[in-house]
Amino acid sequence: MKGFDTSHHNSHPIQWSASVRAGYSFVFQKATQGTGYRDPKFAGDFAEASGPG
């Protein structure tokens, strides 16, 4: 099983469909760092990684 992690440090937009075609089946997504930082890319990445519907 292959997966990867993502955060605001990654190139955007992330090519989710290409990741699936390459055999990736899961992703770890960074949402926060401590109590003072929220990843501004998290909500969009989460929605896109979740797929349609």
PDB file of C-alpha atoms in Angstrom:
ATOM      1  CA  MET A   1       0.000   0.000   0.000  1.00  0.00           C
ATOM      2  CA  LYS A   2       1.392   3.411  -0.972  1.00  0.00           C
ATOM      3  CA  GLY A   3       0.569   6.792   0.521  1.00  0.00           C
ATOM      4  CA  PHE A   4       2.032  10.239   1.067  1.00  0.00           C
ATOM      5  CA  ASP A   5       1.735  13.217   3.359  1.00  0.00           C
ATOM      6  CA  THR A   6       0.754  16.738   2.429  1.00  0.00           C
ATOM      7  CA  SER A   7       0.791  20.221   3.898  1.00  0.00           C
ATOM      8  CA  HIS A   8       1.106  23.799   2.710  1.00  0.00           C
ATOM      9  CA  HIS A   9       4.753  23.007   1.867  1.00  0.00           C
ATOM     10  CA  ASN A  10       3.702  20.815  -1.089  1.00  0.00           C
ATOM     11  CA  SER A  11       3.284  22.035  -4.620  1.00  0.00           C
ATOM     12  CA  HIS A  12      -0.281  23.032  -5.313  1.00  0.00           C
ATOM     13  CA  PRO A  13      -2.570  22.082  -6.747  1.00  0.00           C
ATOM     14  CA  ILE A  14      -1.907  18.448  -5.872  1.00  0.00           C
ATOM     15  CA  GLN A  15      -2.704  16.100  -8.741  1.00  0.00           C
ATOM     16  CA  TRP A  16      -5.023  13.745  -6.843  1.00  0.00           C
ATOM     17  CA  SER A  17      -6.196  11.693  -9.827  1.00  0.00           C
ATOM     18  CA  ALA A  18      -2.586  11.201 -10.949  1.00  0.00           C
ATOM     19  CA  SER A  19      -1.757   9.985  -7.430  1.00  0.00           C
ATOM     20  CA  VAL A  20      -4.478   7.342  -7.649  1.00  0.00           C
ATOM     21  CA  ARG A  21      -3.273   6.240 -11.089  1.00  0.00           C
ATOM     22  CA  ALA A  22       0.256   5.932  -9.645  1.00  0.00           C
ATOM     23  CA  GLY A  23      -1.025   3.503  -7.008  1.00  0.00           C
ATOM     24  CA  TYR A  24      -1.353   5.766  -3.979  1.00  0.00           C
ATOM     25  CA  SER A  25      -4.319   4.775  -1.820  1.00  0.00           C
ATOM     26  CA  PHE A  26      -4.045   7.043   1.226  1.00  0.00           C
ATOM     27  CA  VAL A  27      -2.776  10.420   2.337  1.00  0.00           C
ATOM     28  CA  PHE A  28      -1.828  11.967   5.668  1.00  0.00           C
ATOM     29  CA  GLN A  29      -2.845  15.606   5.735  1.00  0.00           C
ATOM     30  CA  LYS A  30      -1.387  18.182   8.101  1.00  0.00           C
ATOM     31  CA  ALA A  31      -4.129  20.371   9.573  1.00  0.00           C
ATOM     32  CA  THR A  32      -2.374  22.191  12.414  1.00  0.00           C
ATOM     33  CA  GLN A  33       0.953  22.708  14.098  1.00  0.00           C
ATOM     34  CA  GLY A  34       0.590  23.093  17.827  1.00  0.00           C
ATOM     35  CA  THR A  35      -2.251  25.373  18.876  1.00  0.00           C
ATOM     36  CA  GLY A  36      -1.207  28.465  16.970  1.00  0.00           C
ATOM     37  CA  TYR A  37      -1.108  27.431  13.313  1.00  0.00           C
ATOM     38  CA  ARG A  38      -3.767  26.134  10.936  1.00  0.00           C
ATOM     39  CA  ASP A  39      -2.626  24.923   7.528  1.00  0.00           C
ATOM     40  CA  PRO A  40      -4.359  27.247   5.018  1.00  0.00           C
ATOM     41  CA  LYS A  41      -4.338  24.501   2.355  1.00  0.00           C
ATOM     42  CA  PHE A  42      -5.953  21.816   4.532  1.00  0.00           C
ATOM     43  CA  ALA A  43      -9.642  22.427   3.793  1.00  0.00           C
ATOM     44  CA  GLY A  44      -9.169  22.453   0.035  1.00  0.00           C
ATOM     45  CA  ASP A  45      -6.801  19.476   0.072  1.00  0.00           C
ATOM     46  CA  PHE A  46      -9.200  17.513   2.279  1.00  0.00           C
ATOM     47  CA  ALA A  47     -12.156  18.178  -0.009  1.00  0.00           C
ATOM     48  CA  GLU A  48     -10.190  17.266  -3.136  1.00  0.00           C
ATOM     49  CA  ALA A  49      -8.665  14.125  -1.602  1.00  0.00           C
ATOM     50  CA  SER A  50     -12.104  12.959  -0.478  1.00  0.00           C
ATOM     51  CA  GLY A  51     -13.241  12.839  -4.090  1.00  0.00           C
ATOM     52  CA  PRO A  52     -16.658  13.589  -5.500  1.00  0.00           C
ATOM     53  CA  GLY A  53     -19.761  13.390  -3.469  1.00  0.00           C
TER      54      GLY A  53
END
